[in-house]
XYZ file of N, CA, C and O in Angstrom:
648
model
N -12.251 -38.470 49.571
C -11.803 -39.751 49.061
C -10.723 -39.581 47.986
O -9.643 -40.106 48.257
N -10.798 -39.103 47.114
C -9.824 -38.404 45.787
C -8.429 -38.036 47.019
O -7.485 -38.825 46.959
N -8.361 -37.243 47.746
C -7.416 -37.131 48.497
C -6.337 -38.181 48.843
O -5.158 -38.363 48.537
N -7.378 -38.869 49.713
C -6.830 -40.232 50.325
C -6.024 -41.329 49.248
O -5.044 -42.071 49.323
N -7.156 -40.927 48.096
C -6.767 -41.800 46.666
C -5.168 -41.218 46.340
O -4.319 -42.078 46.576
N -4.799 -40.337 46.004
C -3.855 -39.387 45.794
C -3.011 -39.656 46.494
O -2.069 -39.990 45.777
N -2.632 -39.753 47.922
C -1.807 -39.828 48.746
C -1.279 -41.298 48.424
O -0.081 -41.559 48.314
N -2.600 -42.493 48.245
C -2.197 -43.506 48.884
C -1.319 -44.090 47.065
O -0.531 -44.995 46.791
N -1.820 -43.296 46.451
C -1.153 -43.581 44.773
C 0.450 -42.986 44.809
O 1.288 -43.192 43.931
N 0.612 -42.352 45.808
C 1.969 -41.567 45.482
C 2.822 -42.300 46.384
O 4.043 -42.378 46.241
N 2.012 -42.958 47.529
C 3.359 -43.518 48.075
C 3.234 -44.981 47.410
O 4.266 -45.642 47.532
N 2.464 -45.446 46.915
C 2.732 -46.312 46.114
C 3.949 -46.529 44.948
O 4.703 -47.475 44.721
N 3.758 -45.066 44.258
C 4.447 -44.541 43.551
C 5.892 -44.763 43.603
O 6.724 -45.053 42.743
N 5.951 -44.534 44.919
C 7.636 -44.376 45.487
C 7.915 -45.318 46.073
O 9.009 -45.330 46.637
N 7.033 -46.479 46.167
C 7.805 -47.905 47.010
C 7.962 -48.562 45.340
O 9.006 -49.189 45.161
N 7.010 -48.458 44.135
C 7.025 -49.117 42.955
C 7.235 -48.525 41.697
O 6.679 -48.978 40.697
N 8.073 -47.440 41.649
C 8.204 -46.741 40.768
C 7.594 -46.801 39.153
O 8.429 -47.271 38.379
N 6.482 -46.467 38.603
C 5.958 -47.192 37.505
C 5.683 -46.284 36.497
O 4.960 -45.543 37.162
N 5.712 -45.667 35.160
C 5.228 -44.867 34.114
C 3.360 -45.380 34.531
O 2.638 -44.384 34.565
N 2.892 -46.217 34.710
C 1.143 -46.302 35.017
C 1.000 -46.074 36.147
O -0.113 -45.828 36.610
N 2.064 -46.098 36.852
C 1.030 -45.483 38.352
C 1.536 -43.713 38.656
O 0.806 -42.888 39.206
N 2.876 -43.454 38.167
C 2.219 -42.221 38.011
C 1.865 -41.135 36.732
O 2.090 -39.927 36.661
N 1.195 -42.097 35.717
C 0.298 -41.405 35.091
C -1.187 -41.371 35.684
O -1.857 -40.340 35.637
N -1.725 -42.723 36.321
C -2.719 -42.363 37.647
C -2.702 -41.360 38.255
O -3.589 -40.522 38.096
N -1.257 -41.108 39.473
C -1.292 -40.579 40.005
C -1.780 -39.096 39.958
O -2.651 -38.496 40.587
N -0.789 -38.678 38.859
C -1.281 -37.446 38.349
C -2.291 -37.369 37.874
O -2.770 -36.256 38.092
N -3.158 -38.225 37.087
C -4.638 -38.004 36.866
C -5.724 -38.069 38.280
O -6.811 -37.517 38.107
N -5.490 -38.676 39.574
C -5.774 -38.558 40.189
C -5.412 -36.686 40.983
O -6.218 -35.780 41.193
N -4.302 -36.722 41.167
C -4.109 -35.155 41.747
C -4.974 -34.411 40.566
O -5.670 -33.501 41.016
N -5.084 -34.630 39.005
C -5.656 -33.344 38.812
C -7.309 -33.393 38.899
O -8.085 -32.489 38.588
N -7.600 -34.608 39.370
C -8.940 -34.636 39.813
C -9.416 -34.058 41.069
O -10.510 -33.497 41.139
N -8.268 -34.237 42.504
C -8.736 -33.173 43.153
C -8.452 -31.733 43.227
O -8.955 -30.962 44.044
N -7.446 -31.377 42.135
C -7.615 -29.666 41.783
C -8.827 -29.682 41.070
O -9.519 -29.059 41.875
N -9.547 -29.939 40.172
C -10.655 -29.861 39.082
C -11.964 -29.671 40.403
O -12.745 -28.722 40.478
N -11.895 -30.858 41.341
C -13.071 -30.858 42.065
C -12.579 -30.171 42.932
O -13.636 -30.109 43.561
N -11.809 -29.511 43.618
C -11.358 -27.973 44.397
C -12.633 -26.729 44.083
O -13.506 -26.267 44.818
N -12.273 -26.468 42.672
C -12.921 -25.534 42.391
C -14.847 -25.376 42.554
O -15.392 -24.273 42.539
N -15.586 -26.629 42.693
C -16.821 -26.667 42.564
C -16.967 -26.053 44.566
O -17.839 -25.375 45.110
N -16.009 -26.529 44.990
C -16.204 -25.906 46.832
C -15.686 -24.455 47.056
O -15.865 -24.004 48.187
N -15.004 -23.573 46.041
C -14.450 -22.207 46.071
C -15.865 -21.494 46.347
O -15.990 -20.546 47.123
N -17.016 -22.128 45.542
C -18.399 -21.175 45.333
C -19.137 -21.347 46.693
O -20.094 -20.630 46.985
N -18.718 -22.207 47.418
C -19.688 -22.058 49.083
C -18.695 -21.770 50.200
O -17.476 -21.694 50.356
N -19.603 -21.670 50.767
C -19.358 -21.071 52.408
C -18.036 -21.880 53.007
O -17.908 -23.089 52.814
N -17.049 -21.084 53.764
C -15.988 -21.804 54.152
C -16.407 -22.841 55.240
O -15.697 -23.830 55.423
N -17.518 -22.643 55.951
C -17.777 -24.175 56.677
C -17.825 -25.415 55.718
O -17.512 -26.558 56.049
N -18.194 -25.083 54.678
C -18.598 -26.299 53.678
C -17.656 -26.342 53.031
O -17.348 -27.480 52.680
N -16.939 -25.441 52.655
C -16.064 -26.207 51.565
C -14.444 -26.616 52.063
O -13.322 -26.364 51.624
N -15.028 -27.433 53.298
C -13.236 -27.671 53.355
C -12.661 -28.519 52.355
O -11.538 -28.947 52.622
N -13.169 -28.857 51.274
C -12.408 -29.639 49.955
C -11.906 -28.974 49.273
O -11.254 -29.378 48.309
N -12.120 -27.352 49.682
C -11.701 -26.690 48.939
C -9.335 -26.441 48.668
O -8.480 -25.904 47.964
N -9.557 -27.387 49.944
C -7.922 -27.413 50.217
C -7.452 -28.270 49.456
O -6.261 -28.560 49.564
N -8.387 -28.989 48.349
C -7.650 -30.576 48.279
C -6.669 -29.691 46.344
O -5.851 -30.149 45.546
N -7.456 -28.292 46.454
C -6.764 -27.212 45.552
C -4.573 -27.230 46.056
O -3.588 -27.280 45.319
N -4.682 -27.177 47.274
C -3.583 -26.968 47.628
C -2.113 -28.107 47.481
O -0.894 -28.031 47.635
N -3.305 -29.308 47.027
C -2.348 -30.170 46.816
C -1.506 -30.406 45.719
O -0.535 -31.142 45.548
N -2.161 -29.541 44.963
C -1.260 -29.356 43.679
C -0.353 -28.227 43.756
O -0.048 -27.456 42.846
N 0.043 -28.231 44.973
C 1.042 -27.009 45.360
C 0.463 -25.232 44.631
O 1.203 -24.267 44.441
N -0.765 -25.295 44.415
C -1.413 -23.663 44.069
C -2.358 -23.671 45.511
O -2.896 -24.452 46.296
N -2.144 -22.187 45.254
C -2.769 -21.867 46.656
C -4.655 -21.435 46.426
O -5.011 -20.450 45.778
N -5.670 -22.438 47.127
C -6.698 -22.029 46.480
C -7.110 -20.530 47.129
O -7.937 -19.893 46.476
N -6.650 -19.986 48.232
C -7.386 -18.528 48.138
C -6.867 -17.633 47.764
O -7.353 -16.566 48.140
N -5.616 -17.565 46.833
C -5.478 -16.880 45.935
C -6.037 -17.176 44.529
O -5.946 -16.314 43.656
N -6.561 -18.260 44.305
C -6.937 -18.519 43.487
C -8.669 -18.844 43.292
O -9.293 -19.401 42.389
N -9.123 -18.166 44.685
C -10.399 -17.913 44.908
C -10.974 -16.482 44.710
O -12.111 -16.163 44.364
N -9.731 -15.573 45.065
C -9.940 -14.233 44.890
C -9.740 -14.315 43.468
O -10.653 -13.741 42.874
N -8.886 -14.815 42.716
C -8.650 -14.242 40.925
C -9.924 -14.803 40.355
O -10.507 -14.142 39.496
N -10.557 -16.299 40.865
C -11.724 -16.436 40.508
C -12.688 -15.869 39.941
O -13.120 -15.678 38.804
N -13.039 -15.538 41.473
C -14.220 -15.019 41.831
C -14.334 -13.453 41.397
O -15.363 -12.981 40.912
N -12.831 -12.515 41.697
C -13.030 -11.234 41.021
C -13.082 -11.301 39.756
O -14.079 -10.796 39.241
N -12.294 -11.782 39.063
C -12.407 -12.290 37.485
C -13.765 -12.895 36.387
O -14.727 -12.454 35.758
N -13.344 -13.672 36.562
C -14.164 -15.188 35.558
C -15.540 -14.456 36.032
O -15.984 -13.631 35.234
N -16.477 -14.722 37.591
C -17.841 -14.725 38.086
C -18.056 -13.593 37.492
O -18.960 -13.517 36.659
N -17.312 -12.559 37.788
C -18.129 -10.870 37.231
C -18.308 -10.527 36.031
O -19.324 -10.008 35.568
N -16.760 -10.960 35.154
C -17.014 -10.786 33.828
C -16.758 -12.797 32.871
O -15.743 -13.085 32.236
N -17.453 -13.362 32.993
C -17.225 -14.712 32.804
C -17.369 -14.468 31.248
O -18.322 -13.937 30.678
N -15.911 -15.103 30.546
C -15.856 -15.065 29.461
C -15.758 -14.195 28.444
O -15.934 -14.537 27.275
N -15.401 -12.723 28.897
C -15.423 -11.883 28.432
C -13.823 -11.515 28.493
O -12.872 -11.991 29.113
N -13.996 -10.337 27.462
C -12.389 -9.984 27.375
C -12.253 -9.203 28.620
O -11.079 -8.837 28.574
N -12.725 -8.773 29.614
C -12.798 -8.267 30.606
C -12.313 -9.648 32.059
O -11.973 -9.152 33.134
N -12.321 -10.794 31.989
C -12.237 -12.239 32.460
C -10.621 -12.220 32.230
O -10.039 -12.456 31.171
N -10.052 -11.884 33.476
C -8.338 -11.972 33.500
C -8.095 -13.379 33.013
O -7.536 -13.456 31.919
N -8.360 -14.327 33.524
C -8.536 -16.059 33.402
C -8.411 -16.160 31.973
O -7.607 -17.000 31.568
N -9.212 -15.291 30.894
C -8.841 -15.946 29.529
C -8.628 -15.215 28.838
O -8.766 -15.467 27.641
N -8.084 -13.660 29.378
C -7.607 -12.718 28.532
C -5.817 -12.509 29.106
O -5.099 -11.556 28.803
N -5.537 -13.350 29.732
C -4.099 -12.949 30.515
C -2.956 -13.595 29.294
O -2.001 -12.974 28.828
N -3.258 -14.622 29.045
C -1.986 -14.970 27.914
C -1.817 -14.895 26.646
O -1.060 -15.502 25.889
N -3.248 -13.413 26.337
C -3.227 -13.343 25.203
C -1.839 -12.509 25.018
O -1.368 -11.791 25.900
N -1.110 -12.767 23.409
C -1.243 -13.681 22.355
C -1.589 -14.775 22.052
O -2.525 -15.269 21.424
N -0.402 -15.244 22.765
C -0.052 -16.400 22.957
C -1.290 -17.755 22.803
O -1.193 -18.628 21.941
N -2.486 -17.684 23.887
C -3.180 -18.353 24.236
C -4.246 -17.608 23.905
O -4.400 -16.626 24.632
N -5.274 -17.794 22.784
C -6.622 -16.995 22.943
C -7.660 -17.737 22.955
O -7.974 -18.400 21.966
N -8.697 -17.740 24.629
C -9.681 -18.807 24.048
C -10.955 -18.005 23.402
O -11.618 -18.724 22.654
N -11.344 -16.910 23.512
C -12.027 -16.265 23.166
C -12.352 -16.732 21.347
O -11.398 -17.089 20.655
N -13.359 -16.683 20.931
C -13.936 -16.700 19.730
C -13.207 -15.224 18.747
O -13.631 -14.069 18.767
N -12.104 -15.732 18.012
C -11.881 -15.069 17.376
C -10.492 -15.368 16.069
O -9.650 -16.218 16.357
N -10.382 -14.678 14.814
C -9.897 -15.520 13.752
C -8.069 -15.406 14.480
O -7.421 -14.416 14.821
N -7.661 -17.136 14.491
C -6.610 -17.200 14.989
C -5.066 -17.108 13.983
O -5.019 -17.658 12.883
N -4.268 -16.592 14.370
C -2.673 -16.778 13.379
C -2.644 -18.620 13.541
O -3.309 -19.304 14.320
N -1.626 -19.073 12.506
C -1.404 -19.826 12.870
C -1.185 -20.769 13.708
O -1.780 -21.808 13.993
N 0.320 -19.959 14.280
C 0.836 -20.553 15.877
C -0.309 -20.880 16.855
O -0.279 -21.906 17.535
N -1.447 -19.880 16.923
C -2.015 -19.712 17.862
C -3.080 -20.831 17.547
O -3.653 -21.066 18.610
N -3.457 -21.416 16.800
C -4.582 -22.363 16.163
C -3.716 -23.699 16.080
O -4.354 -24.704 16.396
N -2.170 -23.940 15.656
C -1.839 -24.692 15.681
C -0.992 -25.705 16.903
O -1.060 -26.758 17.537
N -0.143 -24.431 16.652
C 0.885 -24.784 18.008
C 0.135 -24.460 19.872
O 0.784 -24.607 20.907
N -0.771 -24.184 19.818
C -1.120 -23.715 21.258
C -1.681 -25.201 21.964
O -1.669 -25.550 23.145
N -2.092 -25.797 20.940
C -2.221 -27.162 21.621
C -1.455 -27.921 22.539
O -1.799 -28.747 23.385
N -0.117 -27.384 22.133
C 0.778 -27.961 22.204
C 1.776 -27.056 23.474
O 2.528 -27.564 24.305
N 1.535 -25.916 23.311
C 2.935 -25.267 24.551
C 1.733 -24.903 25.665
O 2.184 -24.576 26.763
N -0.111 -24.913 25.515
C -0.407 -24.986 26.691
C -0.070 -25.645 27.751
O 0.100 -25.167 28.873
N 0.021 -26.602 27.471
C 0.207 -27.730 28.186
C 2.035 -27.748 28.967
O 2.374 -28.416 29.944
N 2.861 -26.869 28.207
C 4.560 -27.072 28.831
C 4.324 -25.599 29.625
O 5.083 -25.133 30.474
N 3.272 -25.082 29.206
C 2.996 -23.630 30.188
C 2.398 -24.148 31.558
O 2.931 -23.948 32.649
N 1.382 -24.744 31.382
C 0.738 -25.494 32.827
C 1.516 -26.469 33.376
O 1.425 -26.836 34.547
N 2.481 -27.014 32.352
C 3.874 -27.579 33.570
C 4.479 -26.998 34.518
O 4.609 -27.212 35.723
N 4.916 -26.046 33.628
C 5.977 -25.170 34.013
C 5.202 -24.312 35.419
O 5.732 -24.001 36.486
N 3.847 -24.096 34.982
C 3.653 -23.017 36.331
C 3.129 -23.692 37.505
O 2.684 -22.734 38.137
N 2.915 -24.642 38.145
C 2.899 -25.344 39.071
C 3.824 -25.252 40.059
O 3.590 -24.951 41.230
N 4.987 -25.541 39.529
C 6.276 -25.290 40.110
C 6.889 -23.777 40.440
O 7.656 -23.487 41.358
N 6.410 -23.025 39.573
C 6.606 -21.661 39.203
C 5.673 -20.966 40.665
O 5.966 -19.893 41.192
N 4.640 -21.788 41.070
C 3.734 -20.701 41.531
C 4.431 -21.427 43.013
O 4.436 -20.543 43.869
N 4.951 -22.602 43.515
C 4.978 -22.873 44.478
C 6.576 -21.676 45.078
O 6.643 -20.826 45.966
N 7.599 -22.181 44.089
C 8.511 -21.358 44.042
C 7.855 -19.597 44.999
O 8.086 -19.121 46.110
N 7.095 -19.200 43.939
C 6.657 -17.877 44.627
C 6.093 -17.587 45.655
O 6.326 -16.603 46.356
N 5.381 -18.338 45.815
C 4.325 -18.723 47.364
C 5.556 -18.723 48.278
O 5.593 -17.900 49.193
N 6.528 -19.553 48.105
C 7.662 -19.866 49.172
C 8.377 -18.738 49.471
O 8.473 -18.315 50.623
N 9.036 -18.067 48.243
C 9.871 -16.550 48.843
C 8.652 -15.990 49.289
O 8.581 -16.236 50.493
N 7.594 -15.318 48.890
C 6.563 -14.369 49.628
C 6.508 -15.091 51.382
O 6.336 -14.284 52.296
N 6.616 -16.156 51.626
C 6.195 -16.410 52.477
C 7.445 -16.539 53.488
O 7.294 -16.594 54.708
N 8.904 -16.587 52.732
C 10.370 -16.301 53.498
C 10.444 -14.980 53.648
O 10.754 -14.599 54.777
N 10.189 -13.931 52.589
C 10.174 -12.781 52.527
C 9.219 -12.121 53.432
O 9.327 -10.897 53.356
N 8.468 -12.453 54.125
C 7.317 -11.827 54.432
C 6.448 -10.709 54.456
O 5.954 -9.911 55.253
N 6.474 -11.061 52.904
C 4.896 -10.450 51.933
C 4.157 -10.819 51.973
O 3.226 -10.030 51.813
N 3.681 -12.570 52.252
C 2.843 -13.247 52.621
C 3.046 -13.542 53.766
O 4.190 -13.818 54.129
N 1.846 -13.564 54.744
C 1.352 -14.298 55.930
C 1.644 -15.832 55.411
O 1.576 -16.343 54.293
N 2.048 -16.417 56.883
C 2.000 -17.587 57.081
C 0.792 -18.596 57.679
O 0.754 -19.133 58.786
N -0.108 -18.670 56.663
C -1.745 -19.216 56.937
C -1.647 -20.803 56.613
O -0.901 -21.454 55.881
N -2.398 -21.042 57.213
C -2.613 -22.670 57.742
C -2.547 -23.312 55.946
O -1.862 -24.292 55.651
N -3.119 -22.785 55.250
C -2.868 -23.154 53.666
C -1.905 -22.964 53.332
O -1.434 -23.504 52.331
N -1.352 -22.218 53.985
C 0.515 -21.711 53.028
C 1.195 -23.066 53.826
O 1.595 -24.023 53.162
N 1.264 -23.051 55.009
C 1.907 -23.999 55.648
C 1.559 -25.412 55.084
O 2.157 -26.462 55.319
N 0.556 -25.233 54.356
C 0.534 -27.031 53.244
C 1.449 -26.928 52.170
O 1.663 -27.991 51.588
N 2.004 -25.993 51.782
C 3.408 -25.771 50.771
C 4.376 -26.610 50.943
O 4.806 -27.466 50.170
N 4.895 -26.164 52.606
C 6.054 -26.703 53.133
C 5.366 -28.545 53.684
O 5.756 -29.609 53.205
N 4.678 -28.431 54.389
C 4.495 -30.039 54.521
C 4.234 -30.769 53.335
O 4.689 -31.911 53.264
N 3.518 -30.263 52.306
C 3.873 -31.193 50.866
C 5.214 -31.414 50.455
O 5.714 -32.495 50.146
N 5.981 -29.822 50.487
C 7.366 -30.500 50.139
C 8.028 -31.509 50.715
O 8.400 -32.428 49.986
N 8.307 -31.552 52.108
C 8.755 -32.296 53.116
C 7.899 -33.726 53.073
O 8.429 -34.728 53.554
N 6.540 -33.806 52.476
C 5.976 -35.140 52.661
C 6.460 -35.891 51.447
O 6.149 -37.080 51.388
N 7.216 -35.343 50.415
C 6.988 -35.660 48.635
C 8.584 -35.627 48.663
O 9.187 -36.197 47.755
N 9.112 -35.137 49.430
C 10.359 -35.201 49.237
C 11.309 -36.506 50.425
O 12.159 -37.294 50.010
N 10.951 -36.421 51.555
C 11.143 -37.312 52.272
C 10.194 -39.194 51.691
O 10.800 -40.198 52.065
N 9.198 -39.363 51.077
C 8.933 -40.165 50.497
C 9.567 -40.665 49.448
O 9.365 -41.858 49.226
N 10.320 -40.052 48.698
C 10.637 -40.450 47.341
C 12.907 -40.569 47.905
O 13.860 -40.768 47.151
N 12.897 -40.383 49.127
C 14.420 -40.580 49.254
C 14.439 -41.986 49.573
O 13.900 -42.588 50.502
N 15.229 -42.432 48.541
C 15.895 -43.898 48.817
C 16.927 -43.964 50.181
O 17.792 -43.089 50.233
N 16.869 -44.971 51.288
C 17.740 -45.325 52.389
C 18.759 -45.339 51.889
O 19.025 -45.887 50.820
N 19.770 -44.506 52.859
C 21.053 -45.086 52.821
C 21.808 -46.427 52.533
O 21.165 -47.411 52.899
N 22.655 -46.616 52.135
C 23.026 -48.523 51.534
C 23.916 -48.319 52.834
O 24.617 -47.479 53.399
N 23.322 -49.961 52.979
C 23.857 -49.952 54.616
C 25.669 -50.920 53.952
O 25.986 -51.469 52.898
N 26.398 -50.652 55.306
C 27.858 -50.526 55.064
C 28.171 -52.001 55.764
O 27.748 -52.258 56.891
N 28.982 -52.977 54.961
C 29.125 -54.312 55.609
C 30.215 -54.199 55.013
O 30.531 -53.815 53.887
N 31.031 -54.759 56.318
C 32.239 -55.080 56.387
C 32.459 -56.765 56.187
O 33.590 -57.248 56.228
C-alpha cells in the first residue's frame, strides 16, 4: 500500500506541482525504505516488500548483504561498518564528542544522506554499463525508475498555431 501511496503522490506531484505534496511525497518514499528493511530479515518468498527498498533508487541486496554482515553480527559495536564508517565525521557510538561533531553533525547528516541517494544510483548505473554488476531484475528497477520519474515530470511540447 505505501508503494501504491508513493507512486500515486508523485504523479500527483507532477500534474500539481506543490512544496506539501512533495514534502508528503518524500515522507511517504521514506516510509517505504524504513519499512524495506523489517522484510530484509525473512525469507525471499516473504519478503517481496523488500523491493519497495529499491524505490529510493538504493539497491536492497546490497544493502542486505552490508546489513546483515555488519550491524546483525556485530550490532552496535565499533566492529558494525553501519556506524563506524563515517567516523570522524559522524560518531553514533557513545563517546566524548569535538564540537563539530556534537554540534554541526545534526546538520551535514542530513546533506550527506542527500547527497548519497543520488551518489549510489549514479554507481549502480556505471557498474551495471560497465559490467561489474549483473543485470538483476532489481538493478533493472534503477533504469525503469529513471525513465518512470523522468518521463512523468516532462512538460508537453507547446503546440505551434499558426
Amino acid at each position: 500500500m505505501l508503494a501504491i501511496g508513493f507512486i500515486v503522490l508523485f504523479l500527483l506531484l507532477c500534474k500539481f506541482p506543490s512544496s506539501f505534496l512533495a514534502t508528503l511525497t518524500g515522507l511517504v518514499l521514506g516510509m517505504c525504505t524504513s519499512c524495506a528493511h523489517n522484510f530484509f530479515h525473512q525469507a525471499d518468498k516473504k519478503a517481496w516488500r523488500r523491493f519497495y527498498f529499491d524505490l529510493s533508487l538504493l539497491s536492497h541486496r546490497d544493502w542486505r548483504v552490508s546489513h546483515a554482515m555488519s550491524h546483525h553480527l556485530y550490532t552496535n559495536s565499533f566492529s558494525d561498518i553501519e556506524v563506524t564508517a563515517l567516523e570522524p565525521f559522524i560518531n553514533f557510538l557513545p563517546a566524548k564528542k569535538n564540537f563539530i561533531q556534537h554540534t554541526l553533525s545534526h546538520i551535514y547528516v542530513y546533506l550527506g544522506i542527500f547527497i548519497s541517494f543520488p551518489l549510489e544510483f549514479i554507481k549502480r548505473t556505471v557498474l551495471v554499463i560497465s559490467g561489474e554488476q549483473e543485470l538483476l531484475i532489481e538493478t533493472f528497477s534503477l533504469f525503469y525508475n529513471s525513465f518512470f520519474f523522468s518521463s512523468a515530470t516532462m512538460s508537453p511540447p507547446p503546440s505551434s498555431r499558426s
